[in-house]
Short mmCIF file of N, CA and C in Angstrom, two decimals:
data_model
loop_
_atom_site.label_atom_id
_atom_site.label_comp_id
_atom_site.label_asym_id
_atom_site.label_seq_id
_atom_site.Cartn_x
_atom_site.Cartn_y
_atom_site.Cartn_z
N UNK W 1 -13.95 8.81 52.04
CA UNK W 1 -13.18 9.81 51.20
C UNK W 1 -11.94 10.33 50.10
N UNK W 2 -10.44 11.22 51.48
CA UNK W 2 -9.75 10.47 50.66
C UNK W 2 -9.23 9.20 49.30
N UNK W 3 -9.32 7.44 49.56
CA UNK W 3 -9.65 6.88 48.54
C UNK W 3 -10.33 7.50 47.15
N UNK W 4 -11.08 8.81 47.29
CA UNK W 4 -12.32 9.17 46.40
C UNK W 4 -11.86 10.00 45.37
N UNK W 5 -11.07 10.32 46.03
CA UNK W 5 -10.11 11.70 45.26
C UNK W 5 -8.36 10.64 44.62
N UNK W 6 -8.22 9.86 46.03
CA UNK W 6 -7.50 8.75 44.13
C UNK W 6 -7.48 8.62 42.92
N UNK W 7 -8.32 8.01 43.55
CA UNK W 7 -9.02 7.81 42.02
C UNK W 7 -9.31 8.44 41.35
N UNK W 8 -10.30 9.19 41.33
CA UNK W 8 -10.14 10.29 41.02
C UNK W 8 -8.85 11.11 40.02
N UNK W 9 -7.79 11.01 40.37
CA UNK W 9 -6.60 11.53 40.43
C UNK W 9 -6.00 10.45 38.68
N UNK W 10 -6.60 9.23 39.14
CA UNK W 10 -5.71 8.59 38.58
C UNK W 10 -6.06 7.96 37.90
N UNK W 11 -7.77 7.89 37.51
CA UNK W 11 -8.59 7.68 36.42
C UNK W 11 -8.23 9.10 35.63
N UNK W 12 -8.35 10.43 36.15
CA UNK W 12 -6.79 12.01 35.92
C UNK W 12 -5.72 11.32 34.57
N UNK W 13 -4.89 10.55 35.40
CA UNK W 13 -4.08 10.73 34.64
C UNK W 13 -3.87 9.37 33.78
N UNK W 14 -4.82 8.16 33.83
CA UNK W 14 -5.31 7.85 32.64
C UNK W 14 -5.23 8.42 31.20
N UNK W 15 -6.68 9.27 31.23
CA UNK W 15 -6.89 9.15 29.86
C UNK W 15 -6.11 11.15 29.82
N UNK W 16 -5.44 11.58 30.58
CA UNK W 16 -4.14 12.65 29.92
C UNK W 16 -3.35 12.45 29.15
N UNK W 17 -2.91 11.11 30.46
CA UNK W 17 -1.54 10.22 29.21
C UNK W 17 -2.29 9.51 28.54
N UNK W 18 -3.31 8.81 27.83
CA UNK W 18 -3.96 7.88 26.75
C UNK W 18 -3.62 9.13 25.55
N UNK W 19 -4.14 10.29 26.30
CA UNK W 19 -4.68 10.57 24.80
C UNK W 19 -2.90 11.50 24.43
N UNK W 20 -2.83 11.95 25.10
CA UNK W 20 -0.90 12.26 25.06
C UNK W 20 0.09 11.97 24.01
N UNK W 21 -0.39 10.42 24.03
CA UNK W 21 0.59 8.70 23.41
C UNK W 21 1.17 9.92 21.61
N UNK W 22 2.08 9.31 22.07
CA UNK W 22 2.57 9.49 20.13
C UNK W 22 2.55 8.71 19.22
N UNK W 23 1.55 6.86 19.98
CA UNK W 23 0.92 5.92 18.80
C UNK W 23 0.02 5.94 18.60
N UNK W 24 -0.47 7.10 17.73
CA UNK W 24 -2.14 7.48 17.51
C UNK W 24 -2.19 6.49 16.63
N UNK W 25 -3.17 5.17 15.93
CA UNK W 25 -4.36 4.96 15.28
C UNK W 25 -4.76 5.98 13.73
N UNK W 26 -3.26 5.73 12.95
CA UNK W 26 -3.76 7.27 11.70
C UNK W 26 -3.42 6.08 10.76
N UNK W 27 -4.12 6.53 9.78
CA UNK W 27 -4.46 5.49 8.32
C UNK W 27 -4.03 7.16 6.99
N UNK W 28 -3.61 5.82 5.87
CA UNK W 28 -3.08 5.56 4.96
C UNK W 28 -3.45 6.51 4.70
N UNK W 29 -4.31 6.85 2.76
CA UNK W 29 -5.39 6.73 1.86
C UNK W 29 -4.16 6.79 1.08
N UNK W 30 -4.28 5.36 -0.36
CA UNK W 30 -3.25 5.11 -0.71
C UNK W 30 -3.75 5.09 -2.08
N UNK W 31 -3.56 5.56 -3.36
CA UNK W 31 -4.01 6.46 -4.47
C UNK W 31 -3.53 4.73 -5.39
N UNK W 32 -3.70 4.13 -7.06
CA UNK W 32 -3.08 3.01 -7.31
C UNK W 32 -4.24 3.21 -8.50
N UNK W 33 -2.32 4.46 -9.84
CA UNK W 33 -3.92 4.97 -11.03
C UNK W 33 -2.79 4.41 -11.09
N UNK W 34 -4.02 3.90 -12.87
CA UNK W 34 -3.40 2.79 -14.60
C UNK W 34 -3.70 4.17 -15.18
N UNK W 35 -2.51 4.26 -15.69
CA UNK W 35 -2.88 5.45 -16.85
C UNK W 35 -2.30 4.57 -18.19
N UNK W 36 -3.16 3.21 -18.26
CA UNK W 36 -1.81 2.53 -19.39
C UNK W 36 -4.46 2.28 -20.51
N UNK W 37 -3.30 1.51 -21.50
CA UNK W 37 -4.82 1.07 -22.24
C UNK W 37 -4.82 -0.66 -22.11
N UNK W 38 -4.45 -0.47 -20.71
CA UNK W 38 -4.21 -2.33 -19.93
C UNK W 38 -4.39 -1.93 -19.25
N UNK W 39 -5.29 -4.28 -18.44
CA UNK W 39 -5.44 -3.90 -17.37
C UNK W 39 -4.20 -4.97 -16.53
N UNK W 40 -4.53 -4.34 -15.44
CA UNK W 40 -3.68 -4.20 -14.69
C UNK W 40 -4.06 -5.47 -13.59
N UNK W 41 -3.13 -6.45 -13.06
CA UNK W 41 -3.24 -7.09 -11.97
C UNK W 41 -1.74 -7.13 -11.06
N UNK W 42 -1.84 -6.69 -9.56
CA UNK W 42 -0.99 -6.46 -9.17
C UNK W 42 -0.81 -7.14 -8.28
N UNK W 43 -0.14 -8.26 -8.15
CA UNK W 43 0.05 -9.70 -7.54
C UNK W 43 1.28 -9.52 -7.06
N UNK W 44 0.02 -9.77 -5.85
CA UNK W 44 1.82 -9.87 -3.79
C UNK W 44 2.24 -11.78 -3.68
N UNK W 45 3.33 -11.10 -3.02
CA UNK W 45 3.62 -12.91 -3.04
C UNK W 45 4.42 -12.87 -1.73
N UNK W 46 4.00 -13.85 -0.42
CA UNK W 46 4.61 -13.52 0.67
C UNK W 46 4.67 -15.36 1.25
N UNK W 47 5.45 -15.40 1.01
CA UNK W 47 6.60 -16.85 1.37
C UNK W 47 6.11 -16.72 -0.02
N UNK W 48 6.52 -17.48 -0.63
CA UNK W 48 6.65 -17.83 -2.13
C UNK W 48 4.68 -18.44 -2.63
N UNK W 49 3.73 -17.19 -1.74
CA UNK W 49 2.55 -18.79 -2.77
C UNK W 49 1.60 -16.80 -3.09
N UNK W 50 0.36 -15.83 -3.61
CA UNK W 50 -0.01 -14.69 -3.40
C UNK W 50 -1.04 -14.99 -2.60
N UNK W 51 -0.90 -13.35 -2.09
CA UNK W 51 -1.76 -13.36 -1.17
C UNK W 51 -3.29 -12.08 -1.56
N UNK W 52 -4.15 -12.92 -1.29
CA UNK W 52 -5.14 -12.15 -2.04
C UNK W 52 -5.86 -10.99 -1.70
N UNK W 53 -5.80 -10.84 -0.17
CA UNK W 53 -5.51 -10.39 0.43
C UNK W 53 -4.69 -8.55 0.29
N UNK W 54 -3.91 -8.44 -0.14
CA UNK W 54 -3.72 -7.77 -1.02
C UNK W 54 -3.45 -7.14 -1.77
N UNK W 55 -3.44 -8.06 -2.61
CA UNK W 55 -3.56 -8.32 -4.44
C UNK W 55 -4.48 -7.48 -5.20
N UNK W 56 -4.65 -6.65 -6.16
CA UNK W 56 -5.94 -6.28 -6.53
C UNK W 56 -5.84 -5.80 -8.32
N UNK W 57 -6.74 -5.73 -8.71
CA UNK W 57 -6.84 -5.19 -9.82
C UNK W 57 -7.13 -3.57 -10.22
N UNK W 58 -6.90 -3.29 -11.60
CA UNK W 58 -7.07 -1.73 -12.26
C UNK W 58 -7.52 -1.58 -13.84
N UNK W 59 -8.37 -1.64 -13.85
CA UNK W 59 -9.47 -1.55 -15.51
C UNK W 59 -8.07 -0.71 -15.59
N UNK W 60 -8.23 -0.28 -17.30
CA UNK W 60 -7.55 0.68 -18.74
C UNK W 60 -8.32 1.73 -17.72
N UNK W 61 -7.61 3.13 -17.36
CA UNK W 61 -7.40 4.71 -17.08
C UNK W 61 -8.17 4.44 -16.28
N UNK W 62 -8.13 3.60 -14.81
CA UNK W 62 -9.12 3.75 -13.59
C UNK W 62 -8.33 3.99 -12.84
N UNK W 63 -8.22 3.69 -11.21
CA UNK W 63 -7.75 3.61 -10.07
C UNK W 63 -8.39 3.46 -9.03
N UNK W 64 -7.88 3.00 -8.05
CA UNK W 64 -8.21 1.78 -6.60
C UNK W 64 -7.66 2.88 -6.30
N UNK W 65 -8.38 2.51 -4.67
CA UNK W 65 -7.93 3.43 -3.60
C UNK W 65 -8.18 2.11 -3.02
N UNK W 66 -6.26 2.39 -2.28
CA UNK W 66 -6.55 0.90 -0.50
C UNK W 66 -5.66 2.17 0.64
N UNK W 67 -6.70 1.53 1.54
CA UNK W 67 -6.74 2.62 2.89
C UNK W 67 -5.96 1.39 3.73
N UNK W 68 -4.72 1.98 5.30
CA UNK W 68 -4.37 0.94 5.57
C UNK W 68 -3.55 1.53 6.64
N UNK W 69 -4.04 1.23 7.75
CA UNK W 69 -3.91 2.12 9.24
C UNK W 69 -2.53 0.87 9.63
N UNK W 70 -2.30 2.15 10.81
CA UNK W 70 -1.16 1.94 12.17
C UNK W 70 -1.45 2.37 13.24
N UNK W 71 -0.13 1.91 13.49
CA UNK W 71 0.19 2.73 14.82
C UNK W 71 1.18 3.96 15.09
N UNK W 72 0.90 4.82 15.15
CA UNK W 72 2.35 6.07 15.26
C UNK W 72 1.96 7.39 13.15
N UNK W 73 1.74 5.20 12.61
CA UNK W 73 1.85 6.59 11.05
C UNK W 73 0.97 5.65 9.83
N UNK W 74 0.60 5.50 8.67
CA UNK W 74 0.20 5.05 7.84
C UNK W 74 1.19 3.39 7.01
N UNK W 75 0.48 2.16 7.17
CA UNK W 75 1.21 1.13 7.00
C UNK W 75 1.51 1.31 5.18
N UNK W 76 2.40 0.80 4.93
CA UNK W 76 2.00 -0.25 3.63
C UNK W 76 1.44 -1.14 2.67
N UNK W 77 0.74 -0.91 2.43
CA UNK W 77 -0.24 -0.86 1.78
C UNK W 77 -0.38 -2.91 1.36
N UNK W 78 1.28 -2.87 0.43
CA UNK W 78 1.31 -4.09 0.15
C UNK W 78 2.40 -5.66 1.45
N UNK W 79 2.56 -4.43 2.97
CA UNK W 79 1.94 -5.63 4.46
C UNK W 79 0.99 -5.71 5.07
N UNK W 80 0.71 -6.91 5.57
CA UNK W 80 0.35 -7.25 6.52
C UNK W 80 0.50 -7.51 7.96
N UNK W 81 -0.10 -8.34 9.32
CA UNK W 81 -0.22 -9.19 10.24
C UNK W 81 0.71 -10.07 9.62
N UNK W 82 -0.32 -11.28 9.04
CA UNK W 82 0.96 -11.91 8.31
C UNK W 82 1.82 -12.65 7.04
N UNK W 83 2.11 -10.67 6.14
CA UNK W 83 2.82 -11.07 5.02
C UNK W 83 3.44 -10.15 5.19
N UNK W 84 4.95 -10.22 4.75
CA UNK W 84 5.79 -9.09 4.42
C UNK W 84 5.90 -10.17 2.89
N UNK W 85 5.85 -9.13 1.90
CA UNK W 85 6.74 -9.89 0.52
C UNK W 85 7.58 -9.84 -0.40
N UNK W 86 7.47 -11.07 -1.15
CA UNK W 86 8.62 -11.66 -1.31
C UNK W 86 8.66 -11.35 -2.89
N UNK W 87 7.53 -11.25 -3.64
CA UNK W 87 8.07 -9.78 -4.52
C UNK W 87 6.23 -9.89 -5.01
N UNK W 88 6.63 -8.29 -6.16
CA UNK W 88 5.03 -7.90 -6.38
C UNK W 88 5.46 -8.18 -7.78
N UNK W 89 4.46 -8.20 -8.16
CA UNK W 89 3.74 -9.08 -10.22
C UNK W 89 2.76 -7.96 -10.55
N UNK W 90 3.50 -7.42 -11.81
CA UNK W 90 2.24 -6.47 -12.07
C UNK W 90 2.59 -7.34 -13.51
N UNK W 91 0.62 -7.80 -13.53
CA UNK W 91 0.54 -8.20 -14.66
C UNK W 91 -0.28 -7.50 -16.05
N UNK W 92 0.13 -7.42 -16.81
CA UNK W 92 -0.70 -7.15 -17.58
C UNK W 92 -1.20 -7.44 -18.59
N UNK W 93 -2.37 -6.84 -19.14
CA UNK W 93 -3.34 -7.53 -19.45
C UNK W 93 -3.53 -10.05 -19.41
N UNK W 94 -3.46 -9.80 -18.53
CA UNK W 94 -3.18 -11.61 -18.01
C UNK W 94 -2.29 -12.56 -18.42
N UNK W 95 -1.16 -11.54 -19.00
CA UNK W 95 0.02 -12.47 -20.24
C UNK W 95 0.71 -11.97 -19.12
N UNK W 96 1.98 -11.02 -19.56
CA UNK W 96 2.36 -10.63 -19.33
C UNK W 96 2.73 -9.08 -18.35
N UNK W 97 3.97 -10.80 -17.40
CA UNK W 97 4.59 -9.67 -16.14
C UNK W 97 5.75 -8.81 -15.67
N UNK W 98 5.47 -8.41 -14.93
CA UNK W 98 6.80 -7.57 -14.28
C UNK W 98 6.38 -8.10 -12.94
N UNK W 99 8.51 -8.83 -12.01
CA UNK W 99 8.62 -8.95 -11.44
C UNK W 99 9.20 -7.65 -11.23
N UNK W 100 8.68 -6.28 -9.96
CA UNK W 100 8.61 -5.34 -9.60
C UNK W 100 9.85 -5.12 -8.84
N UNK W 101 10.33 -6.28 -7.97
CA UNK W 101 10.98 -6.43 -7.00
C UNK W 101 12.44 -6.70 -8.11
N UNK W 102 13.12 -6.99 -8.84
CA UNK W 102 13.36 -7.26 -10.03
C UNK W 102 13.61 -5.60 -11.24
N UNK W 103 13.12 -4.71 -10.87
CA UNK W 103 13.19 -3.86 -11.32
C UNK W 103 13.19 -3.15 -10.78
N UNK W 104 13.23 -1.87 -9.46
CA UNK W 104 13.56 -1.58 -8.43
C UNK W 104 11.69 -0.20 -9.10
N UNK W 105 12.54 1.05 -9.86
CA UNK W 105 12.28 1.34 -10.29
C UNK W 105 11.39 1.78 -11.12
N UNK W 106 10.52 0.28 -10.86
CA UNK W 106 8.72 0.14 -11.17
C UNK W 106 7.29 -0.70 -10.50
N UNK W 107 8.76 -0.32 -9.30
CA UNK W 107 8.00 -0.76 -7.77
C UNK W 107 6.71 0.00 -7.62
N UNK W 108 6.40 -0.56 -7.29
CA UNK W 108 5.16 -0.27 -6.76
C UNK W 108 4.66 0.03 -5.15
N UNK W 109 6.13 0.05 -4.15
CA UNK W 109 5.77 0.14 -3.23
C UNK W 109 6.56 1.66 -2.70
N UNK W 110 6.67 2.25 -3.82
CA UNK W 110 7.92 3.81 -3.74
C UNK W 110 6.58 5.11 -3.86
N UNK W 111 5.32 5.25 -3.77
CA UNK W 111 4.57 5.61 -3.66
C UNK W 111 4.56 7.25 -3.69
N UNK W 112 4.32 7.93 -3.93
CA UNK W 112 4.62 9.77 -3.96
C UNK W 112 3.89 10.28 -3.04
N UNK W 113 3.89 10.62 -1.71
CA UNK W 113 4.21 11.18 -0.27
C UNK W 113 2.97 12.63 -1.83
N UNK W 114 1.52 12.80 -1.52
CA UNK W 114 0.75 13.80 -2.00
C UNK W 114 -0.20 14.84 -1.12
N UNK W 115 0.64 14.24 0.35
CA UNK W 115 -0.62 14.96 2.10
C UNK W 115 -0.16 14.21 3.26
N UNK W 116 -0.35 14.71 4.00
CA UNK W 116 0.41 13.94 5.33
C UNK W 116 0.60 12.18 5.26
N UNK W 117 -1.16 12.12 4.82
CA UNK W 117 -1.50 10.76 4.32
C UNK W 117 -1.58 10.13 3.37
N UNK W 118 -2.01 11.14 2.56
CA UNK W 118 -1.89 10.72 1.09
C UNK W 118 -0.62 10.54 -0.35
N UNK W 119 -0.71 9.19 -0.39
CA UNK W 119 0.42 8.48 -1.00
C UNK W 119 -0.35 8.44 -2.75
N UNK W 120 0.28 7.99 -3.87
CA UNK W 120 0.09 8.29 -5.32
C UNK W 120 0.81 7.20 -5.80
N UNK W 121 0.77 6.44 -6.70
CA UNK W 121 1.51 5.84 -7.72
C UNK W 121 0.57 5.59 -8.89
N UNK W 122 1.10 5.72 -10.31
CA UNK W 122 0.68 5.68 -11.31
C UNK W 122 1.61 4.66 -12.29
N UNK W 123 0.99 3.61 -12.57
CA UNK W 123 1.62 3.25 -13.68
C UNK W 123 1.25 3.32 -14.81
N UNK W 124 2.12 3.95 -16.14
CA UNK W 124 2.22 4.58 -16.74
C UNK W 124 2.78 3.81 -18.19
N UNK W 125 2.42 4.19 -18.86
CA UNK W 125 3.04 2.75 -20.21
C UNK W 125 4.49 2.84 -20.29
N UNK W 126 5.44 3.22 -19.32
CA UNK W 126 6.87 2.92 -19.33
C UNK W 126 6.63 1.33 -18.81
N UNK W 127 6.04 1.32 -17.64
CA UNK W 127 5.61 0.33 -16.84
C UNK W 127 5.65 -1.05 -18.33
N UNK W 128 4.33 -1.67 -18.87
CA UNK W 128 4.18 -0.98 -20.02
C UNK W 128 5.31 -1.73 -20.48
N UNK W 129 6.40 -1.02 -21.09
CA UNK W 129 7.27 -1.38 -22.25
C UNK W 129 8.22 -2.04 -21.59
N UNK W 130 8.39 -2.00 -20.09
CA UNK W 130 9.42 -2.49 -19.77
C UNK W 130 9.17 -4.14 -19.23
N UNK W 131 7.87 -4.60 -19.04
CA UNK W 131 7.63 -5.71 -19.03
C UNK W 131 7.79 -6.39 -20.36
N UNK W 132 8.04 -6.11 -21.52
CA UNK W 132 7.92 -5.92 -22.98
C UNK W 132 9.15 -6.41 -23.37
N UNK W 133 10.20 -5.74 -22.73
CA UNK W 133 11.09 -5.64 -22.72
C UNK W 133 12.20 -7.32 -22.42
N UNK W 134 11.23 -7.61 -21.00
CA UNK W 134 12.13 -8.21 -20.00
C UNK W 134 11.51 -9.72 -20.61
N UNK W 135 10.11 -9.50 -20.99
CA UNK W 135 9.41 -11.08 -21.56
C UNK W 135 10.31 -10.70 -23.18
N UNK W 136 10.72 -10.03 -23.41
CA UNK W 136 11.57 -10.48 -24.47
C UNK W 136 9.79 -10.23 -25.76
N UNK W 137 9.57 -9.43 -25.95
CA UNK W 137 8.38 -8.35 -27.64
C UNK W 137 9.30 -7.54 -27.55
#
């Protein structure tokens, strides 16, 4: 009988500590909005190669939602278990690239927090004009 109570107390403590842990699985809601009249490809490169899992495209005047989850809080939508990005290229109309690691003010990793786990990034005509400028147009 005494062993039964020890087992019951042990199970109870395990349940309490597992629910009281700070490291809970939390998901983030990441919205990327294209406010331009141009098709945008966001190409993420890891170890010098394009990562199709993290890359995406957005039609003109459209948006895309990327949900990411991690222990203790949402993770960066451009990072995975196998990839920490070397660069992120924003390509307009399949022809005009902008390396956002060279121009950090245009980097989509700069998500704006709009809620506890909601984030938003907007691609605007400023991005397109910067891409034209750095490509000599």
